[in-house]
XYZ file of C-alpha atoms in Angstrom:
488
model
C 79.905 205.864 16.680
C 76.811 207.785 15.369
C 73.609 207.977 17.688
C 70.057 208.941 15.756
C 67.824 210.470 18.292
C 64.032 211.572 17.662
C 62.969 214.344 20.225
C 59.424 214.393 18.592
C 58.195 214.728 15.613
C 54.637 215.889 14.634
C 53.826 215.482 10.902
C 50.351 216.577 9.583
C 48.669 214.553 6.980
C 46.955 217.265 4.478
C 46.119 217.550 0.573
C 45.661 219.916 -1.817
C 43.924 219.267 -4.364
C 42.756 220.593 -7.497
C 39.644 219.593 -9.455
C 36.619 217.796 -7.780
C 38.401 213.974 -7.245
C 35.932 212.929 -4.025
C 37.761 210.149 -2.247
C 41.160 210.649 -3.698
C 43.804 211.388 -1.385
C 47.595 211.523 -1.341
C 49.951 211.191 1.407
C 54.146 211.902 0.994
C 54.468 210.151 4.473
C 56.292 211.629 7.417
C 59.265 214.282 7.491
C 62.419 212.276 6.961
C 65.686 212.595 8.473
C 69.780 210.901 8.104
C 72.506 211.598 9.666
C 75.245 209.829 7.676
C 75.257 209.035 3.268
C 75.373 205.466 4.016
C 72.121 205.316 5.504
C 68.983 204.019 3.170
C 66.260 206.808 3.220
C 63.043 205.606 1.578
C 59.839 208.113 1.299
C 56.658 206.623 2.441
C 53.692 207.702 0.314
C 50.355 206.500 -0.084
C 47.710 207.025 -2.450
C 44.305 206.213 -1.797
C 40.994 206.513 -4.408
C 40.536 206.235 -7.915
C 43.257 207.679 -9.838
C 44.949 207.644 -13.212
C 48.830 207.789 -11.991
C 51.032 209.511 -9.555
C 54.615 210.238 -9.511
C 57.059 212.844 -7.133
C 58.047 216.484 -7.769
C 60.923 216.778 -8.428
C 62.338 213.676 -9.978
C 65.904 214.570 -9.347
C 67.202 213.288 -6.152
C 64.889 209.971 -6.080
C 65.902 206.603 -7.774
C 62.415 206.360 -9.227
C 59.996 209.144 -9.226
C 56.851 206.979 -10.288
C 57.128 204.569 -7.524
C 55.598 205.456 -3.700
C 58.379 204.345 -1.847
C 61.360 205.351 -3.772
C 64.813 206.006 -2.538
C 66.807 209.361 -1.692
C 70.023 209.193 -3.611
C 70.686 212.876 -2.996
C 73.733 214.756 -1.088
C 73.203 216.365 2.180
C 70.989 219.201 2.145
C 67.186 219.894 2.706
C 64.369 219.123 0.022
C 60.916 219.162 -0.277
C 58.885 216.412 -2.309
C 55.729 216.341 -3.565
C 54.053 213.400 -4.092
C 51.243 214.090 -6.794
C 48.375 211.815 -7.928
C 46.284 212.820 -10.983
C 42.384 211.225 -11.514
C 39.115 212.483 -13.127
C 35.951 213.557 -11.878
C 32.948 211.528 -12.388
C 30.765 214.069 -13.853
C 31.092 213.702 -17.509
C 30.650 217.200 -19.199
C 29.765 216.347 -22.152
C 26.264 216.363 -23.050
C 24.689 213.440 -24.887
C 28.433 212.112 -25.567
C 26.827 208.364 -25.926
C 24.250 209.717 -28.598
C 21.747 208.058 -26.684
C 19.861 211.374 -26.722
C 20.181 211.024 -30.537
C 20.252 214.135 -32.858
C 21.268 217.113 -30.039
C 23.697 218.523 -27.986
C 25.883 219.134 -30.831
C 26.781 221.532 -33.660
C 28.623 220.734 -37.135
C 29.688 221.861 -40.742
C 27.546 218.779 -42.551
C 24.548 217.840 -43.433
C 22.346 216.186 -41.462
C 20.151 212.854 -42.497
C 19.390 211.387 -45.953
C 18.492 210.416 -48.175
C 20.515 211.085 -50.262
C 23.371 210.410 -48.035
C 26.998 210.815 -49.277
C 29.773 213.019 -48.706
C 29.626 215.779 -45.945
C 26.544 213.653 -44.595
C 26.156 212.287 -40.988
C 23.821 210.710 -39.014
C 22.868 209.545 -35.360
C 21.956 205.984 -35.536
C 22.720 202.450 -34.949
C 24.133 200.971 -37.835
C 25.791 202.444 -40.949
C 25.235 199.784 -43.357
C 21.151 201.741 -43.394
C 22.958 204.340 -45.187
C 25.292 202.882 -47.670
C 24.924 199.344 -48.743
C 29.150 199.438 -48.807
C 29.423 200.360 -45.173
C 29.367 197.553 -43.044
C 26.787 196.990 -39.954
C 29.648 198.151 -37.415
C 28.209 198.867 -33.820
C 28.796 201.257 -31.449
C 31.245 201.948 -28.669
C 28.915 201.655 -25.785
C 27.105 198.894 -25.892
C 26.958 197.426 -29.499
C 23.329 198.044 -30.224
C 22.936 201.786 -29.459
C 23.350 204.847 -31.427
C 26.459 206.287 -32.723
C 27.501 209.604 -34.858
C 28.067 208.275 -38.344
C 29.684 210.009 -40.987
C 30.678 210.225 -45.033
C 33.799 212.520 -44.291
C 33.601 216.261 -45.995
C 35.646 216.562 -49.086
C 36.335 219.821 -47.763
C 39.192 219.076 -45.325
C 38.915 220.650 -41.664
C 35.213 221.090 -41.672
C 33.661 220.133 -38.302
C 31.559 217.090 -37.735
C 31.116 217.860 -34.064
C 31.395 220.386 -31.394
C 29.845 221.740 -28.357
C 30.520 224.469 -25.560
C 31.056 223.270 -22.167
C 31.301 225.878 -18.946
C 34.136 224.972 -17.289
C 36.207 226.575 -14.860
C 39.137 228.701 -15.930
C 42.537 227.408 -15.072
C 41.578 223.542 -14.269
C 42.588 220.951 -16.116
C 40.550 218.893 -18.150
C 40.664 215.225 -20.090
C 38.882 214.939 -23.401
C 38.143 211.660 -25.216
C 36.382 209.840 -27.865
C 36.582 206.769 -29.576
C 36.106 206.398 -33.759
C 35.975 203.293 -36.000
C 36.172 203.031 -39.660
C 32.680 201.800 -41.044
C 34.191 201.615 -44.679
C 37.646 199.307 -45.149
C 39.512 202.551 -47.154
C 41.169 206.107 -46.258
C 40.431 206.035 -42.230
C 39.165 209.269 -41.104
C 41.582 211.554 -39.748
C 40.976 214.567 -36.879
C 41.825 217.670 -35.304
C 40.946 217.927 -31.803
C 40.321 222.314 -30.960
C 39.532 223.480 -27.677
C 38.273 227.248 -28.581
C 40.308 226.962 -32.094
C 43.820 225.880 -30.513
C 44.700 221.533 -31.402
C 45.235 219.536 -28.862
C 46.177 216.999 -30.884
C 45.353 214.364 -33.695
C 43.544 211.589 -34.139
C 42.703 208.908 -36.821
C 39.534 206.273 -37.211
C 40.228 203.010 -36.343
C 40.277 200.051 -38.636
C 36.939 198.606 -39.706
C 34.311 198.050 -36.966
C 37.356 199.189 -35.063
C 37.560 201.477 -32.543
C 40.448 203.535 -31.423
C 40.582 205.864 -28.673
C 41.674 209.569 -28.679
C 42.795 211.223 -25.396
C 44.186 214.790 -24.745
C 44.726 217.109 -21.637
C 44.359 220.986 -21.479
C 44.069 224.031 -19.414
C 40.789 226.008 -19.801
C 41.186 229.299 -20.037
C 37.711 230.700 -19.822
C 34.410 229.897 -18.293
C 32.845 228.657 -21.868
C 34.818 226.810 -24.246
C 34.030 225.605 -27.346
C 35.448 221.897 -28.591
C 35.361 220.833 -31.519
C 36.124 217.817 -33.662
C 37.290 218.192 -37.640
C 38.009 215.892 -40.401
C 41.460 217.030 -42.061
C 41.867 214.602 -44.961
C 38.988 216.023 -47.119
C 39.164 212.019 -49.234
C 36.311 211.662 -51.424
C 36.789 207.970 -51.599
C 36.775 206.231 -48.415
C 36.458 208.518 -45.218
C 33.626 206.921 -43.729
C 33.570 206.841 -40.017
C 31.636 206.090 -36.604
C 31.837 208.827 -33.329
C 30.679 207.109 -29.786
C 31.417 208.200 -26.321
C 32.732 211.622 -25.887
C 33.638 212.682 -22.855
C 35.511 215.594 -21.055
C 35.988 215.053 -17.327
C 37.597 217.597 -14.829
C 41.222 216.466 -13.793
C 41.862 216.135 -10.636
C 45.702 216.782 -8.815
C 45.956 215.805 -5.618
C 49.273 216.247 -3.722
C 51.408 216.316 -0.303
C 54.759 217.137 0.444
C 57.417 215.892 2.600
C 60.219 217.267 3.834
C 63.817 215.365 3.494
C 67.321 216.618 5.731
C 70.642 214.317 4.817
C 73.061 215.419 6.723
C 76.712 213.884 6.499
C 77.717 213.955 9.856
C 81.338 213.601 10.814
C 83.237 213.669 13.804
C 87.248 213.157 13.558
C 89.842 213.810 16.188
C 93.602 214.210 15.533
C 96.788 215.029 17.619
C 99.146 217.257 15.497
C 102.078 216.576 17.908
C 102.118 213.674 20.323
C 103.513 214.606 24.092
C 106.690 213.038 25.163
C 105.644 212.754 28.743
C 102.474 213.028 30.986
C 103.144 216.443 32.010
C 103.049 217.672 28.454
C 99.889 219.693 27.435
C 99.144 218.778 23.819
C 96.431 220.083 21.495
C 93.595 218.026 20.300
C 92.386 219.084 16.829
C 88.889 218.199 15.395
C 88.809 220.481 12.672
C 87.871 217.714 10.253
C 84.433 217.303 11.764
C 81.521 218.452 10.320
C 81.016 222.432 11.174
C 78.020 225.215 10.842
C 75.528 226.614 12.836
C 73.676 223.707 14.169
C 76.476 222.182 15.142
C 78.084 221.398 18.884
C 80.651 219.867 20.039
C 81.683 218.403 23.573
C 84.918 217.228 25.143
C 85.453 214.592 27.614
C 88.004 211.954 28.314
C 88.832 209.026 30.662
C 92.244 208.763 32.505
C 93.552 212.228 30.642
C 92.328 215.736 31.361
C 90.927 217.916 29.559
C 92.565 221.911 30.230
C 90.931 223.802 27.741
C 88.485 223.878 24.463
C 87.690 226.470 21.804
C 84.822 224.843 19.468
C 86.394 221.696 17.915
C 89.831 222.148 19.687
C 90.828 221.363 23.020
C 94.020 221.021 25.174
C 95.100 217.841 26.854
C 97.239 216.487 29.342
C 98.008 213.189 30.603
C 97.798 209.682 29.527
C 94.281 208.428 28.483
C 91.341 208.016 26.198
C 90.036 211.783 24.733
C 86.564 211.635 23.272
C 84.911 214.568 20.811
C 81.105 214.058 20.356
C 79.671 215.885 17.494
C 75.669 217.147 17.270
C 73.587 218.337 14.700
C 70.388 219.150 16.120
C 67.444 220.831 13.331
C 64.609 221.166 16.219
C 63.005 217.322 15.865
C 66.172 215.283 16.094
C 70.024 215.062 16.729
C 72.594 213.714 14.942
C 75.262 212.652 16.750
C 78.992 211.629 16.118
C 81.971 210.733 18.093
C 85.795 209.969 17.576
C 87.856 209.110 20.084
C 91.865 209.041 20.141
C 94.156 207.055 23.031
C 96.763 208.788 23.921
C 99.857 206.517 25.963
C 102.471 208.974 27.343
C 105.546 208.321 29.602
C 105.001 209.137 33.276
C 107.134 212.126 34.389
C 110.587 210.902 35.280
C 111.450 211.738 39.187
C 114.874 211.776 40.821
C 117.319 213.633 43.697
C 119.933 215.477 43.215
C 122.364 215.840 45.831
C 125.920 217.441 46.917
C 128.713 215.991 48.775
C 131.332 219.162 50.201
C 131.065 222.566 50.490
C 133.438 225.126 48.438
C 136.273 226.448 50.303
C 139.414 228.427 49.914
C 141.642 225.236 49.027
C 139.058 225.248 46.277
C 138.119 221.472 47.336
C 135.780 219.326 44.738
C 132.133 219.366 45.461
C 130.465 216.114 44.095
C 127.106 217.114 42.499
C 124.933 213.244 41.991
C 121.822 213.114 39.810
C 119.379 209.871 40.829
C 116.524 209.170 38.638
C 114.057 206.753 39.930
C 112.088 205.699 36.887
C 112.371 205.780 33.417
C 114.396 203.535 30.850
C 117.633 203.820 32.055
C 119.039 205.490 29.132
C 119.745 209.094 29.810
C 121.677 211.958 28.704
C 122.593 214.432 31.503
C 123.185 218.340 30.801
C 124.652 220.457 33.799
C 124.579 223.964 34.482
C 125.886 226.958 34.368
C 127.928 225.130 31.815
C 131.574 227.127 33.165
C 131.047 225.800 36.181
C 131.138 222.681 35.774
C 134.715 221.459 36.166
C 134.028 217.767 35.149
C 131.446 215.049 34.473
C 129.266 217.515 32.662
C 127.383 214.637 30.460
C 127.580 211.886 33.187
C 125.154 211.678 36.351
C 128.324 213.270 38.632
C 129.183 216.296 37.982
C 132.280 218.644 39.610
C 132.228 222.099 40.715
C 134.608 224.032 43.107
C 132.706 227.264 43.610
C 129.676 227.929 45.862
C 126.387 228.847 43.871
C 122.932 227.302 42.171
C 123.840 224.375 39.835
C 121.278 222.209 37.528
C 120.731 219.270 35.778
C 118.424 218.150 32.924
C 117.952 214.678 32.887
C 116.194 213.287 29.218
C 115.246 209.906 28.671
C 116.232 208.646 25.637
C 113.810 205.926 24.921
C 110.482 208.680 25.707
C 112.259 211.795 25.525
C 110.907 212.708 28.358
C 113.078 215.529 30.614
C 113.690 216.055 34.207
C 114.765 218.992 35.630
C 116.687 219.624 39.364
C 118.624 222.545 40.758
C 120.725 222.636 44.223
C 122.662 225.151 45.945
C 125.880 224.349 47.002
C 126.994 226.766 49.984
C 130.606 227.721 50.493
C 132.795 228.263 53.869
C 135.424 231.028 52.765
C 135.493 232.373 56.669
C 139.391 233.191 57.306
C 141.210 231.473 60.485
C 140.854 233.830 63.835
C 142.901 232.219 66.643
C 144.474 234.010 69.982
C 147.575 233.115 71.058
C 147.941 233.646 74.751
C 151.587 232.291 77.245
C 150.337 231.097 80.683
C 152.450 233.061 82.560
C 154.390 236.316 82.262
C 158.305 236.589 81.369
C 160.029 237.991 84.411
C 163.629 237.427 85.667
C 162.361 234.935 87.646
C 160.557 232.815 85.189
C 162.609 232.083 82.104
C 159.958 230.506 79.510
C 156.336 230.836 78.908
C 153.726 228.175 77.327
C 152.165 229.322 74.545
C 148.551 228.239 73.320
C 146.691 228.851 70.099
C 143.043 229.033 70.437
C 140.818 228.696 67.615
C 137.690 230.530 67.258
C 135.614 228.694 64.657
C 134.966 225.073 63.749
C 136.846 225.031 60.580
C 140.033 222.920 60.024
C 142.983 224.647 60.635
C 146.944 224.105 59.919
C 149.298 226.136 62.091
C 153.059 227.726 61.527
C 154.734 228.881 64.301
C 157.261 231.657 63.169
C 160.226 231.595 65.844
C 162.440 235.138 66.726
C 165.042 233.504 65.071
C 162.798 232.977 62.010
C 162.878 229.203 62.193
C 159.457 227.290 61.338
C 157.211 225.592 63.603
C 154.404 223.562 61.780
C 151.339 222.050 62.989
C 151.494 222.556 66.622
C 148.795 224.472 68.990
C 151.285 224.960 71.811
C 154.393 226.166 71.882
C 157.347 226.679 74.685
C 159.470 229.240 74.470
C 161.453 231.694 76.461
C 160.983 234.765 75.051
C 158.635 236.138 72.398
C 157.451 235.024 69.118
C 155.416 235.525 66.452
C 152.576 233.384 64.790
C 150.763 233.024 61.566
């Protein structure tokens, strides 16, 4: 049974952001928490504002990084995630990017205006076809009816048809764009895009009256940069192109991060070696639960009792149910686990053992009787000391003859339960003492005297009278005689 208890939990909803993105904000959701692999943990982010996309840090661990509510497929552990969303600014660095401010802002490597107008010529205006009947009256990018950079591409591959320095701020990240068309229906223009005479990457006219966009990311790496834009294919024939809407906008990165704990909590409870009988202390193991530092565990148990516990082991006693709860606790919630284990033990057998007789010097039998007075009936009996015992030594009756402590184990053979009695059998070895005393005294007058034998214990006695002549008198306690005799 697993129990997920929140204590409290205070999460704080912050951003950090870099780049000047007003109203875009990011949140990873609160700090999550599982106690078991089976559960489903889902982050909870939110993104809020203009941006261009968003995705977590790291991807690893998530089942899709680009989503805001994707799912934790990792092990247990702790991670952080960082849920990032990327926009632009909406100051547009460029100056005059629309051309709308016609001839400025801008540097190149051609010539400027006509006519003539050919090759390695260019020209802010609104359509192309006023500068070569050929070209056809292809309109710009922003609206359709306002100015646009048009140009008869350089023979001399990589010479610049624009550029401009920007002040930007080192380290940021910016996004650069344009769009180009292709004002004549042969050999597209093609482009390098520099940012302070490194590419950032390649670009080619679209088809005719066609525009196609050009996009590209860097980090600025000083205050002023220069950007520039260059015609590679040097094509004498052909080459003929339109430039509208350049832009470079700061990028913004906005991000929060949540913090994720899985832990796989187990609690397990074994008995290496079951008791036989109630009395029995056995050892309750839990080494298979989960173990470490922020772990706890606590014993408890219903009908049984618990004796002792070191950490996840514990000694038991007695029939009953024996419960281990395990906790994980990481300051804002516990985890916790329990196993339980029933234990059903045989009661304790019970029984008397008694003696019939007393040892004596005629080495009479004294009758030793085991009674059990629970159990399954079927027993096996061992008596003790073994050399004592004269007979019955694995039946409920055992024999002796000689005064001393005797036992008995008693084990049920259905439980295996035991039962153990000892008795001491006491002994009357005292020999006979008797007086023998006549009633009257031998004289001439009196002829014979009575004899009496009086005993001076409680024992049993048998009597000989030995006559003068020797002859045998048994079993009598008086006697008549005339003269004197002796007695044994």
């Amino acid at each position: 049974m697993l129990r997920f208890i929140f204590i409290l939990i205070f999460y704080l909803i912050y951003n950090i952001s870099f780049g000047q993105c007003i109203g875009l904000s990011v949140n990873a959701g609160p700090d999550l928490f599982k106690c078991k692999l089976s559960d489903v943990l889902q982050l909870q982010g939110d993104v809020q504002g203009n941006y261009l996309n968003y995705y977590w840090e790291p991807a690893s661990g998530l089942s899709n990084p680009n989503v805001l509510d994707p799912i934790v497929i990792a092990g247990p552990g702790k991670y952080r995630f960082k849920l990032v969303a990327e926009g632009l600014s909406t100051t547009n660095l460029i100056t005059n990017g629309d051309f709308e401010g016609g001839y400025s802002g801008f540097s190149h490597q051609y010539i400027y205006g006509g006519p003539p107008f050919g090759p390695d010529h260019l020209v802010v205006d609104m359509m192309p076809n006023a500068y070569n009947s050929s070209w056809s009256p292809c309109g710009d990018h922003t609206s359709g009816s306002g100015n646009q950079l048009i140009a008869d591409g350089s023979t001399s591959a990589g010479d610049a048809v624009w550029c401009q320095i920007v002040s930007v701020t080192p380290g940021n990240m910016y996004q650069f764009s344009f769009f180009a068309q292709s004002v004549f229906p042969v050999a597209p223009g093609q482009f390098s895009i520099e940012v302070d005479g490194t590419s950032i990457g390649n670009a080619i006219a679209g088809p005719l009256c066609g525009w196609s966009s050009f996009e590209a990311c860097f980090t600025a790496k000083s205050a002023n940069i220069e950007i520039c834009i260059r015609e590679t294919s040097g094509v004498g024939y052909g080459n003929d192109f339109g430039i509208d809407d350049i832009t470079l906008f700061e990028k913004c990165r906005v991000e929060d991060e949540v913090e994720v704990e899985i832990v796989d909590l187990k609690a397990a409870l074994d008995v290496v070696q079951l008791p036989k009988c109630a009395s029995e202390e056995f050892t309750l193991d839990g080494s298979r639960s989960s173990s470490g530092p922020q772990i706890n565990y606590e014993w408890s148990s219903s009908g049984g009792t618990i004796t002792s516990i070191s950490g996840n082991k514990a000694k038991g006693r007695g029939q009953g149910t024996y419960i281990l709860k395990v906790t994980y606790t990481n300051g804002n919630v516990i985890c916790e686990e329990e196993a339980e284990i029933q234990i059903d033990v045989s009661d304790d057998l019970i029984g008397d053992l008694t003696s019939s007789g007393i040892a004596n010097c005629s080495h009479d039998t004294v009758y030793l009787a085991i009674y059990v007075l629970n159990g399954s009936g079927f027993y096996s009996y061992k008596w003790g000391p073994t050399k004592e015992i004269v007979g019955g030594q694995n039946t409920d009756t055992a024999k002796v003859i000689n005064a001393g402590r005797y036992s008995v184990t008693v084990t049920d053979l259905s439980s295996g339960c035991e039962f153990y009695k000892d008795i001491d059998v006491k002994s009357d070895t005292t020999l006979p003492h008797s007086v023998i005393q006549g009633d009257t005294l031998i004289n001439c007058k009196t002829k014979s005297v009575r004899l009496l034998s009086q005993q001076q214990d409680t024992s049993r006695y048998f009597y000989t009278w030995i006559l003068p002549d020797n002859s045998v008198v048994f079993d009598e306690t008086e006697l008549l005689s005339g003269q004197s005799a002796n007695s044994g």
